[in-house]
Short mmCIF file of C-alpha atoms and ligand atoms in Angstrom, two decimals:
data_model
loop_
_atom_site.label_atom_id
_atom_site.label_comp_id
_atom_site.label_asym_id
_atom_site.label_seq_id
_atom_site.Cartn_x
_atom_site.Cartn_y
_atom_site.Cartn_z
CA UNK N 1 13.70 6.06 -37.36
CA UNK N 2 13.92 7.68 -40.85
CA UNK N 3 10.78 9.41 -42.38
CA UNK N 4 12.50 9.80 -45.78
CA UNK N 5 16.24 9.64 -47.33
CA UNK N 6 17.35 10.58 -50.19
CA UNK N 7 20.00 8.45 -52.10
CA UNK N 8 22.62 9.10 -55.11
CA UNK N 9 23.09 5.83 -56.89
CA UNK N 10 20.68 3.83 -56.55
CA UNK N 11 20.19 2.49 -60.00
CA UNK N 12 23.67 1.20 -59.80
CA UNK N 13 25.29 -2.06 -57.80
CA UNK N 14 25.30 -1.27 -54.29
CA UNK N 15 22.66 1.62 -54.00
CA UNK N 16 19.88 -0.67 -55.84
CA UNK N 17 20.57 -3.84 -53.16
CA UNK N 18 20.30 -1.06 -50.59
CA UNK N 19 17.36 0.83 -51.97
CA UNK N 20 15.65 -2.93 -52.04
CA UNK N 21 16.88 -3.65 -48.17
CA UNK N 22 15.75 -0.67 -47.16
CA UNK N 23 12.56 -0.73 -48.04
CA UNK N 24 12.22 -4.40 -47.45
CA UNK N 25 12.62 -3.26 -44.00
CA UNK N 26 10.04 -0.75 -44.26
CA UNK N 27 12.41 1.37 -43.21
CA UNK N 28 10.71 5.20 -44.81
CA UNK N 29 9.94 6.60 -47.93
CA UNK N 30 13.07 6.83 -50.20
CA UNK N 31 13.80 9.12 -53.01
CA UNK N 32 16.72 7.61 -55.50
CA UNK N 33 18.74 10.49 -57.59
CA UNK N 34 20.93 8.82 -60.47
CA UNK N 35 22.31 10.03 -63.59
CA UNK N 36 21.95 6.66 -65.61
CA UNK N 37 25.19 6.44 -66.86
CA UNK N 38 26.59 2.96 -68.47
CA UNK N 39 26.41 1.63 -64.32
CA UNK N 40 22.67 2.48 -63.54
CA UNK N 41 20.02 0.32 -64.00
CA UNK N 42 16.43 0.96 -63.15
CA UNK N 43 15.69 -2.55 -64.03
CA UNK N 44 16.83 -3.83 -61.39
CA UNK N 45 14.20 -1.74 -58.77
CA UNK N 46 11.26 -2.78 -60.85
CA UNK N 47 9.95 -4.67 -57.93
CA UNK N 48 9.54 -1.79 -55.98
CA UNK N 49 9.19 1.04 -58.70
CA UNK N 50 5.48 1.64 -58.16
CA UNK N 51 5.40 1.58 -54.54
CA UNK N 52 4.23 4.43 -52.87
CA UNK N 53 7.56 4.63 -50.47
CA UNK N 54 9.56 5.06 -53.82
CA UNK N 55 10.14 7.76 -56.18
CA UNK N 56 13.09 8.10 -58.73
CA UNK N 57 14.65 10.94 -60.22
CA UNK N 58 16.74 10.77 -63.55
CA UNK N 59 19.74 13.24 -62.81
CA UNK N 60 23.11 14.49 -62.05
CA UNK N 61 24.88 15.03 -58.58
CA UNK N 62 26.71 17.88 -60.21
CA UNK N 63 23.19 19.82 -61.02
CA UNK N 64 23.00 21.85 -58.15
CA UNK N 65 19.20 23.10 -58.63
CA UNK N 66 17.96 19.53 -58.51
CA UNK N 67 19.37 19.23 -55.67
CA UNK N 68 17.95 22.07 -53.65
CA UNK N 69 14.85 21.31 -55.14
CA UNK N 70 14.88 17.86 -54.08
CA UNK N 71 15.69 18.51 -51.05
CA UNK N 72 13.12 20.89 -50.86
CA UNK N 73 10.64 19.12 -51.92
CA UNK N 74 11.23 15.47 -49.84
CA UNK N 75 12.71 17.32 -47.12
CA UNK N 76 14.91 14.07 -46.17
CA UNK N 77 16.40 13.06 -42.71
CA UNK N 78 19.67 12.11 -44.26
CA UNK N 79 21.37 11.36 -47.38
CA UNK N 80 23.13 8.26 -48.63
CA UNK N 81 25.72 9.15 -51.09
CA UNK N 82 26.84 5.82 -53.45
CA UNK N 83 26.93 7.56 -56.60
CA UNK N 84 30.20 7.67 -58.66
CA UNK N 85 32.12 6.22 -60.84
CA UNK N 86 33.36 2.88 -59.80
CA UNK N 87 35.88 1.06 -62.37
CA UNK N 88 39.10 1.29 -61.58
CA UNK N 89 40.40 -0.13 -65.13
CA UNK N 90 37.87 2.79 -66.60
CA UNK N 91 39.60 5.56 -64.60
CA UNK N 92 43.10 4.64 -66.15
CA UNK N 93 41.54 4.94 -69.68
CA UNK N 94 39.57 7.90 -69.12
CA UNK N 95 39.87 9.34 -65.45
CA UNK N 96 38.08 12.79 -66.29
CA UNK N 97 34.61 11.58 -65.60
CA UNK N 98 35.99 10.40 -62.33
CA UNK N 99 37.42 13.59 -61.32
CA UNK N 100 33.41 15.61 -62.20
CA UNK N 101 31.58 12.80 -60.47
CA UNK N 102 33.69 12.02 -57.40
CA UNK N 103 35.04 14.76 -56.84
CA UNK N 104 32.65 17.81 -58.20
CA UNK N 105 29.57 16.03 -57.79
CA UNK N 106 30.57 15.45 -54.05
CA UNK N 107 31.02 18.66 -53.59
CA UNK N 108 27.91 19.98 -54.99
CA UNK N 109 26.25 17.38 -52.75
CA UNK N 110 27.79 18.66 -49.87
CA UNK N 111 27.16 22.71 -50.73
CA UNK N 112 23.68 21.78 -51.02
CA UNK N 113 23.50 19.74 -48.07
CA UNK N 114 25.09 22.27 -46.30
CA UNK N 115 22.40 24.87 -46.48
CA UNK N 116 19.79 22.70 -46.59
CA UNK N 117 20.69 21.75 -43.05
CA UNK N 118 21.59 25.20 -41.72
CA UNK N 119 17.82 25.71 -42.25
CA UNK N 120 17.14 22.53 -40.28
CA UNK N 121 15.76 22.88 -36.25
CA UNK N 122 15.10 20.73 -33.86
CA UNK N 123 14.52 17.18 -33.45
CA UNK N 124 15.12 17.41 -37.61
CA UNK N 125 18.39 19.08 -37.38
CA UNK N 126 19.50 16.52 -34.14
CA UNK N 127 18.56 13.80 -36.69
CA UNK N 128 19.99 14.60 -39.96
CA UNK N 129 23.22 12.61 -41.35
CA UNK N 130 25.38 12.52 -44.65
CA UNK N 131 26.34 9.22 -45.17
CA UNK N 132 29.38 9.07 -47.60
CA UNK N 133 29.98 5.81 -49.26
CA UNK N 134 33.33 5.20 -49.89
CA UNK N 135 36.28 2.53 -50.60
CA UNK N 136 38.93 1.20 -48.60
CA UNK N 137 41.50 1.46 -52.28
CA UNK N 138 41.87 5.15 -50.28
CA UNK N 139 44.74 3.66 -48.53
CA UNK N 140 46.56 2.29 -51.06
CA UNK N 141 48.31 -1.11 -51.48
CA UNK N 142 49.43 -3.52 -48.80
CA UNK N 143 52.35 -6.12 -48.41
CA UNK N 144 51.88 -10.01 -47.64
CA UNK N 145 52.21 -9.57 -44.01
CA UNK N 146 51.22 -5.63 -43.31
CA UNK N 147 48.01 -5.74 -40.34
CA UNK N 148 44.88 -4.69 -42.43
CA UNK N 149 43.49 -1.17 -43.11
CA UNK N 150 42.60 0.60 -39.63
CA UNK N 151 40.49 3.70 -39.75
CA UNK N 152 43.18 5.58 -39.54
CA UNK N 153 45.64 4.02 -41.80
CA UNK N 154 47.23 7.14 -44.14
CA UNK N 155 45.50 7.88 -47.09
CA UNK N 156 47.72 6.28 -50.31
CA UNK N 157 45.29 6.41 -53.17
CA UNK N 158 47.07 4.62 -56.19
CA UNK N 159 44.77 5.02 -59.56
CA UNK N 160 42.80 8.10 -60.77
CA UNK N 161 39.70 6.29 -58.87
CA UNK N 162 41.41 5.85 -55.92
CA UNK N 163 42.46 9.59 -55.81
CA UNK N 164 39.33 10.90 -56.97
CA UNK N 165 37.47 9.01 -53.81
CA UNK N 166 40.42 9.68 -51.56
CA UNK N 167 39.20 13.66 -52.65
CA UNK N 168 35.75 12.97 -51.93
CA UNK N 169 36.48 11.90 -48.67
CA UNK N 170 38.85 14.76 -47.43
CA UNK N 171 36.11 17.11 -48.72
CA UNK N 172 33.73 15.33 -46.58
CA UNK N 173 35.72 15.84 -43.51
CA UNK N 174 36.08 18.90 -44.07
CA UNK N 175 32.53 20.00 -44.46
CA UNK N 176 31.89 18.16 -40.73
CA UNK N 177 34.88 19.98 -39.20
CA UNK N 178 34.50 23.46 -41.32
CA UNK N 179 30.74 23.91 -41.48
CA UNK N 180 29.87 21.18 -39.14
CA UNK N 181 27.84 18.77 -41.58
CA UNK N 182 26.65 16.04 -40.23
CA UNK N 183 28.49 13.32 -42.38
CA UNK N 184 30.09 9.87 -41.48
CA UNK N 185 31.99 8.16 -43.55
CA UNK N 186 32.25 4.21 -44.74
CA UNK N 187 35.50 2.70 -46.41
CA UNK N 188 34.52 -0.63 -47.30
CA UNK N 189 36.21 -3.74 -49.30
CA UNK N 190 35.35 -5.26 -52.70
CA UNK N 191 31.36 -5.97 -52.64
CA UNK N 192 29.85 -8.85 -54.94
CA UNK N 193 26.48 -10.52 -55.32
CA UNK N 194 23.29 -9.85 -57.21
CA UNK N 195 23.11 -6.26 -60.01
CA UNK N 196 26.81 -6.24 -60.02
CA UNK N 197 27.46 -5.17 -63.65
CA UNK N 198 30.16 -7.46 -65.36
CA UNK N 199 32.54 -4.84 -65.65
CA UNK N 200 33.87 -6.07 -62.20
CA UNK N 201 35.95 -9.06 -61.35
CA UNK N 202 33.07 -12.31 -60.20
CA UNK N 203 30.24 -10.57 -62.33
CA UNK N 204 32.55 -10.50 -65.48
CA UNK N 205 33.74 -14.52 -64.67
CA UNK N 206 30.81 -15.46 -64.15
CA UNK N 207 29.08 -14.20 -67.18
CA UNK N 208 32.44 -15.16 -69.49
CA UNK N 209 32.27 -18.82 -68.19
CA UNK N 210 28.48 -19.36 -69.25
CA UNK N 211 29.41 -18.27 -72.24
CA UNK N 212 32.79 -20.09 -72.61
CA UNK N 213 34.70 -17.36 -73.23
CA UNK N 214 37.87 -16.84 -72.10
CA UNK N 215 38.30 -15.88 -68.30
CA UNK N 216 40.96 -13.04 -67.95
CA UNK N 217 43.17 -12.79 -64.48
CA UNK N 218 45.56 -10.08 -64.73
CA UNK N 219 49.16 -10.26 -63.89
CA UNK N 220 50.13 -13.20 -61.86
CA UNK N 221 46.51 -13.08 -60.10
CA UNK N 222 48.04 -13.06 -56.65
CA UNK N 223 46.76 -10.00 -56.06
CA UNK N 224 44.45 -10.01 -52.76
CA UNK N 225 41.17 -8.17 -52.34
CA UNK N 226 39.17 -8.91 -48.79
CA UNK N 227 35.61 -10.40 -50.33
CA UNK N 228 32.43 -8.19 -48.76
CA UNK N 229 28.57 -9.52 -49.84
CA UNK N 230 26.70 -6.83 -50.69
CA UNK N 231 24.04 -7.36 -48.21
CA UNK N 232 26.49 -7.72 -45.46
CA UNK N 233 27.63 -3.62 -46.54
CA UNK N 234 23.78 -2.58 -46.92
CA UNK N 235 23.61 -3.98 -43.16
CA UNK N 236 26.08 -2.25 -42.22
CA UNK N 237 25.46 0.90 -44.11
CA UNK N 238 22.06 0.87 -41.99
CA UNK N 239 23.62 0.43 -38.68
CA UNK N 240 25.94 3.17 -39.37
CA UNK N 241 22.79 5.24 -40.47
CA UNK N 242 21.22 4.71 -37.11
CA UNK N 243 23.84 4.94 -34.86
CA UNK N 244 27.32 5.90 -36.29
CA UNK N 245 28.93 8.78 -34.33
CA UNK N 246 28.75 11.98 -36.72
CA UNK N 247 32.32 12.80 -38.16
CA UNK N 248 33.53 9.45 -37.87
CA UNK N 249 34.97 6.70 -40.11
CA UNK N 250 34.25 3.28 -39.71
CA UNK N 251 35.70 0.59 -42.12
CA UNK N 252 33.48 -2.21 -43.38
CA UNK N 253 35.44 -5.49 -44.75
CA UNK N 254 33.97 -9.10 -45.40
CA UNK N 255 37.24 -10.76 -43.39
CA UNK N 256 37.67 -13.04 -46.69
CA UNK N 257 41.09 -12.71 -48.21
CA UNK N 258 41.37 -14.30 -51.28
CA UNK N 259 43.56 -14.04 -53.97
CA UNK N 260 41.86 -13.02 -57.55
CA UNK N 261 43.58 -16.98 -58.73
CA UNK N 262 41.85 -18.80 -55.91
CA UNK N 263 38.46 -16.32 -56.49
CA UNK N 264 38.81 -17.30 -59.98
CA UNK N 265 39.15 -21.19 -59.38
CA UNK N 266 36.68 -21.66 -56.67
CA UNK N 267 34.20 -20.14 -59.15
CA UNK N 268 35.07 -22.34 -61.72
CA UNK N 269 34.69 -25.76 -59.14
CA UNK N 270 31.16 -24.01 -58.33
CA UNK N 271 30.24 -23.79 -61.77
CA UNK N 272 31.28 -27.42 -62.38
CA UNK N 273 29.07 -28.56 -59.89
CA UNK N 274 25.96 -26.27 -60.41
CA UNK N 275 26.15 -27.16 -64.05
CA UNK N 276 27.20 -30.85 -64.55
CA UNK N 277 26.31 -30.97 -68.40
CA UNK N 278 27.96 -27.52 -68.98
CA UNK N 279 30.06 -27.95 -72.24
CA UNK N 280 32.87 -25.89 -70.81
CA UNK N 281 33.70 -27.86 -67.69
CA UNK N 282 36.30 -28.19 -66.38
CA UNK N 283 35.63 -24.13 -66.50
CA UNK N 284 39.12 -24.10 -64.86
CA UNK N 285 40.69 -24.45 -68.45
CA UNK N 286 38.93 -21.39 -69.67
CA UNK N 287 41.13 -19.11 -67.42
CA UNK N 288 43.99 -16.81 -69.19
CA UNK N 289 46.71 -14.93 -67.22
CA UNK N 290 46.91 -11.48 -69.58
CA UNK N 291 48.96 -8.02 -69.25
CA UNK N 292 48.47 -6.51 -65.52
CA UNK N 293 46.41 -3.85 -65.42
CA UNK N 294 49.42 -0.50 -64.82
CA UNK N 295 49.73 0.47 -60.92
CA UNK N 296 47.69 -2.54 -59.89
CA UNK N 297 47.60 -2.65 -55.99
CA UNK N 298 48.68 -5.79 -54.52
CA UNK N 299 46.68 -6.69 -51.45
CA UNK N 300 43.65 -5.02 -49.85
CA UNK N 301 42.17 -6.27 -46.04
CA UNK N 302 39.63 -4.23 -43.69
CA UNK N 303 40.16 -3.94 -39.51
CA UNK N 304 36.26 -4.11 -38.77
CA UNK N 305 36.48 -4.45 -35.17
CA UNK N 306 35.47 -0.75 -34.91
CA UNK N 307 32.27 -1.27 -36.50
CA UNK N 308 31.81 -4.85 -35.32
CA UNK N 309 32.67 -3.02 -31.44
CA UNK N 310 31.47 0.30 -31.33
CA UNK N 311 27.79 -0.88 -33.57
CA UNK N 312 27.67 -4.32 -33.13
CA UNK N 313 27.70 -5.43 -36.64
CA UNK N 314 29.11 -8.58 -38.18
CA UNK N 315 29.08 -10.47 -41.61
CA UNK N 316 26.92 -12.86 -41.87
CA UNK N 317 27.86 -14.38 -45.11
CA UNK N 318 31.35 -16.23 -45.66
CA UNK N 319 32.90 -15.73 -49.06
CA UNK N 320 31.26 -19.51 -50.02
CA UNK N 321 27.80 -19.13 -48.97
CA UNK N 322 28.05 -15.42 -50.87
CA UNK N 323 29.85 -16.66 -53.63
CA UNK N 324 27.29 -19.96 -53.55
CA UNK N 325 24.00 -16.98 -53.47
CA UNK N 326 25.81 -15.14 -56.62
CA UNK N 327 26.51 -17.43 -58.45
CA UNK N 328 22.52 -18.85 -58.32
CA UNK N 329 21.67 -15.56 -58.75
CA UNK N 330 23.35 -14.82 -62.00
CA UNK N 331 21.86 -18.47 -63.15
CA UNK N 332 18.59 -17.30 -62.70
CA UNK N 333 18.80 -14.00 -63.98
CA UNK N 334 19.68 -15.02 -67.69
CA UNK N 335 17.75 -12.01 -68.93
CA UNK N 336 19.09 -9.27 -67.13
CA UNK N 337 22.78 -10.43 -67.95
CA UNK N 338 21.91 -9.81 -71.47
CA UNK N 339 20.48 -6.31 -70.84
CA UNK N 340 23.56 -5.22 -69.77
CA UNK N 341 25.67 -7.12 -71.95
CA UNK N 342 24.74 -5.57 -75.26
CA UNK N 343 26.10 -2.72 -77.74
CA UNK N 344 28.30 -0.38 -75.13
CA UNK N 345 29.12 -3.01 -73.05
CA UNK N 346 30.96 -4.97 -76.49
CA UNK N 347 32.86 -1.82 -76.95
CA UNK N 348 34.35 -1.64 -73.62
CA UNK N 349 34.88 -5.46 -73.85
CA UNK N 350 37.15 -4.50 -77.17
CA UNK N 351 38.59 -1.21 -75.35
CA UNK N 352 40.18 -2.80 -72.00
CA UNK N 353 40.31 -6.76 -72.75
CA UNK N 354 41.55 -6.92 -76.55
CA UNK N 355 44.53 -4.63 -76.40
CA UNK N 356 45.54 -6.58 -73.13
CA UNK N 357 48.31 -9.33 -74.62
CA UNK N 358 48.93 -12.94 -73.09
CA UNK N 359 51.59 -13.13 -70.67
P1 LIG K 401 28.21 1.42 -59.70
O1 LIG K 401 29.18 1.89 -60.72
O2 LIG K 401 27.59 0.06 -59.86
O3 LIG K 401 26.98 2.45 -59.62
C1 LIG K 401 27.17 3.84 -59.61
C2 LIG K 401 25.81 4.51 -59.78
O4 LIG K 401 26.00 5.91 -59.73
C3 LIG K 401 25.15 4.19 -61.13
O5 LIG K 401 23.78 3.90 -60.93
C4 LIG K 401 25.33 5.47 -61.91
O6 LIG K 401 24.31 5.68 -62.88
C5 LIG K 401 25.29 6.51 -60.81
N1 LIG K 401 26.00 7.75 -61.18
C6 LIG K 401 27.23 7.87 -61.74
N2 LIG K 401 27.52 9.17 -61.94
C7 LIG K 401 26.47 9.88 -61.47
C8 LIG K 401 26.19 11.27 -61.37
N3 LIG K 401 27.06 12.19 -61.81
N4 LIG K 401 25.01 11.66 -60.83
C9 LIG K 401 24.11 10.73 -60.39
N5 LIG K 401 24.31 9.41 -60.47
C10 LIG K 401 25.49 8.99 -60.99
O7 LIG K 401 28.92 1.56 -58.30
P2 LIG K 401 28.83 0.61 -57.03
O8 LIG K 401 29.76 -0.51 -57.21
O9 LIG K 401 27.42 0.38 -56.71
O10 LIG K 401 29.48 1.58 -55.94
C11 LIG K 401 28.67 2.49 -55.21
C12 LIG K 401 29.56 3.33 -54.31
O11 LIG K 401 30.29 2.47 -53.44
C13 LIG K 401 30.60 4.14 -55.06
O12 LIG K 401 30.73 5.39 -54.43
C14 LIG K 401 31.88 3.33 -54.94
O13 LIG K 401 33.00 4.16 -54.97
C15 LIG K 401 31.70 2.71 -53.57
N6 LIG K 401 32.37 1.42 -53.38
C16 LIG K 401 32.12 0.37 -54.21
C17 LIG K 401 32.73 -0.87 -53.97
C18 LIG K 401 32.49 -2.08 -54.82
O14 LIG K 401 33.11 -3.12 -54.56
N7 LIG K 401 31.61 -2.03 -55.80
C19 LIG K 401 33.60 -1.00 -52.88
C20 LIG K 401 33.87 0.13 -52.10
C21 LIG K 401 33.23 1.32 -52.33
O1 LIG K 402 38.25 -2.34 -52.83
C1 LIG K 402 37.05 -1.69 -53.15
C2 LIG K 402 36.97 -1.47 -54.64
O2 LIG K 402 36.73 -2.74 -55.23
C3 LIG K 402 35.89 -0.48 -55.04
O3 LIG K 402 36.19 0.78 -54.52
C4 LIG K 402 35.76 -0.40 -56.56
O4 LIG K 402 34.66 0.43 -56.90
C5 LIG K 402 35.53 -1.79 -57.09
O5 LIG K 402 35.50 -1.75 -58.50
C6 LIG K 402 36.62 -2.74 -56.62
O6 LIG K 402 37.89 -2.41 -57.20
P1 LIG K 402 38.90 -3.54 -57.74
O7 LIG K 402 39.80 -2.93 -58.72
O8 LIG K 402 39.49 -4.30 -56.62
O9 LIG K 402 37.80 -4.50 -58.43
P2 LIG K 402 37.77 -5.27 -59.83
O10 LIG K 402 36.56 -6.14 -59.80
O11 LIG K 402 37.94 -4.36 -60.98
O12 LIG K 402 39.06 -6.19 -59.72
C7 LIG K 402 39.23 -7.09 -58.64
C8 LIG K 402 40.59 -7.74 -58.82
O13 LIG K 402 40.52 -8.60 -59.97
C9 LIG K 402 41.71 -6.75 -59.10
O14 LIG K 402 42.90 -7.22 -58.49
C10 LIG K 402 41.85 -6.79 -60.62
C11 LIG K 402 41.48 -8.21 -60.97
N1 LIG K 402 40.84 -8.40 -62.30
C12 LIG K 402 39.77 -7.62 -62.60
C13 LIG K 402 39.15 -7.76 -63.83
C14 LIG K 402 37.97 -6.89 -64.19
C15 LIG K 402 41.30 -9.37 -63.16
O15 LIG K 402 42.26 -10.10 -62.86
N2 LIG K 402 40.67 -9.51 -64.37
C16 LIG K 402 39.62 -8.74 -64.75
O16 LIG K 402 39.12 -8.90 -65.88
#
């Protein structure tokens, strides 16, 4: 249905699982635009880097030339916008980058968009979406018993990441209602599985208990995030793609509530049973509770049904058989754990984890 897209991100988590489903699925020619920062990793799109349906560009969302000319050049059918920065822990230590890629990259995205598609006729201009990728933390924090975000639950960002995607967004909808873009937009739950850098909570567990080092749950780990595998969202992500309404929002969650302790100790049992000789077993005993990490949102859950209604999608993976497929994954992928693990990942292991006191 797609000739070619063009996608921001791809070297990083999400994008690179979708740049691989997508053309698993033969799905068009791709073109992936990422800046390479700490989060991007062109390793992991080796297996498809010298296919002819694949081309990658090394740049920056804010460079508004490269845009236009990539546009002009691949003359895409719609773009898929992942690209940003992600860490919420990194935003409260540093938010600026946050604010220039979120926020002014977005919007240079958009401008260029913009009049790429005013230029557009036709079946071509009938066809063309913006597909923003964004993050259900947009709505803030929820209590124990509070129904789950709803597509049109208020907008309560909480941490400089939250805000800076919460701005993203609103300039979004305003570029379908003001110039009358053709964007959608996805809020969707925490993602895990295979690429996730170990910056984030299961990637960062995982990779601490091989290791035997100490596993760090901040605060009184009861905080609740609703689980999402990755290729669940890239499923999704496609089927909003292909038949999404323009200007709408639809919400993509995983339905698994779990609290970070119980995330924490049914990766631990897993471990004990994928790795009977492991030194380290129990690997419950390597967990610490340490200092909270400041405005920490309590609970997160994602209302679905309009996705799961209106397009027909569902999860396919619970949060077992996902966690159960990560966790295998990481085990087998020895190598690229330590090619992310090395010189600037130590610093930011000394900048967030070793100022971070016992509780
Ligand atoms: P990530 O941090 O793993 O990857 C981000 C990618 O963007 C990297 O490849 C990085 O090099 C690239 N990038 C950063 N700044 C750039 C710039 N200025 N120009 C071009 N490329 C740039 O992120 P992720 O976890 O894959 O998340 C992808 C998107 O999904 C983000 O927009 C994020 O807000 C959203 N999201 C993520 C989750 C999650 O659980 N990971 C959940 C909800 C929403
Ligand atoms: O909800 C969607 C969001 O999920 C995305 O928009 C973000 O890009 C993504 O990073 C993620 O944000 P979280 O802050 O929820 O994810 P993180 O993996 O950083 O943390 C998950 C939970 O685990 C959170 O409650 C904090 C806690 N945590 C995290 C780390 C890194 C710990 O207890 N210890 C840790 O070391």
């Amino acid at each position: 249905m797609f000739r070619s897209i063009l996608v921001t991100g791809g070297a990083g988590f999400i994008g690179s699982n979708f740049v691989l489903h997508w053309l698993a699925g033969k799905n068009g020619s791709l073109v992936n635009l990422d800046k390479l920062t700490y989060a991007g990793n062109p390793q992991n799109l080796t297996s498809v880097a010298s296919g002819p349906a694949y081309s990658f560009v090394r740049g920056d969302i804010c460079d508004r030339s490269l845009i236009d000319a990539l546009l002009q050049q691949h003359r895409p059918d719609a773009i898929v916008h992942f690209a940003a920065e992600s860490h919420v822990d990194r935003s409260i230590l540093g938010p600026e980058a946050f604010l220039e890629t979120n926020i002014r990259g977005t919007f240079v995205l958009l401008q260029a968009a913009r009049e790429y598609y005013a230029k557009l006729q036709g079946e071509d201009k009938q066809s063309f979406r913006f597909l923003h990728v964004s993050t259900d933390e947009v709505y803030g924090t929820l209590a124990p018993e509070s129904p789950a975000f709803h597509e049109g639950t208020p907008y309560a960002p909480n941490s400089p990441y939250a805000a800076s995607k919460a701005a993203s967004d609103h300039l979004v909808r305003a570029w379908v209602h003001t110039y009358g873009l053709p964007a959608i937009i996805t809020n969707c739950s925490n993602n895990y599985g295979p690429y996730q850098f170990p910056e984030k909570l299961l990637p960062l567990m995982i990779t601490h208990a091989l290791a035997g080092r100490p596993l760090p749950v901040y605060g009184d780990g009861q905080q609740v995030r609703d689980w999402l595998y990755v290729l669940d969202h890239c499923r999704a992500l496609q089927r909003v793609l292909e038949s999404g309404r323009v200007g709408e929002t639809y919400n993509v969650g995983g339905g698994n509530q779990r609290s970070n302790l119980q995330v924490v100790n049914l990766l631990c049992s897993l471990l004990d049973e994928l790795l009977p000789g492991s030194p380290y077993k129990p690997h419950a005993q390597l967990i610490r509770m340490v200092e909270d990490r400041p405005g920490h949102d309590r609970r997160y859950a994602i209302d679905a049904r309009k996705l799961e209604q209106e397009l027909g999608w569902h999860a396919e993976e619970t949060f077992e058989t996902g966690l159960r497929k990560t966790v295998e994954w990481y085990l087998a992928n020895a190598d690229w754990v330590e090619g992310v693990t090395s010189g600037a990942y130590q610093q930011w292991m000394q900048e967030n984890y070793a100022v971070r006191g016992a509780r």
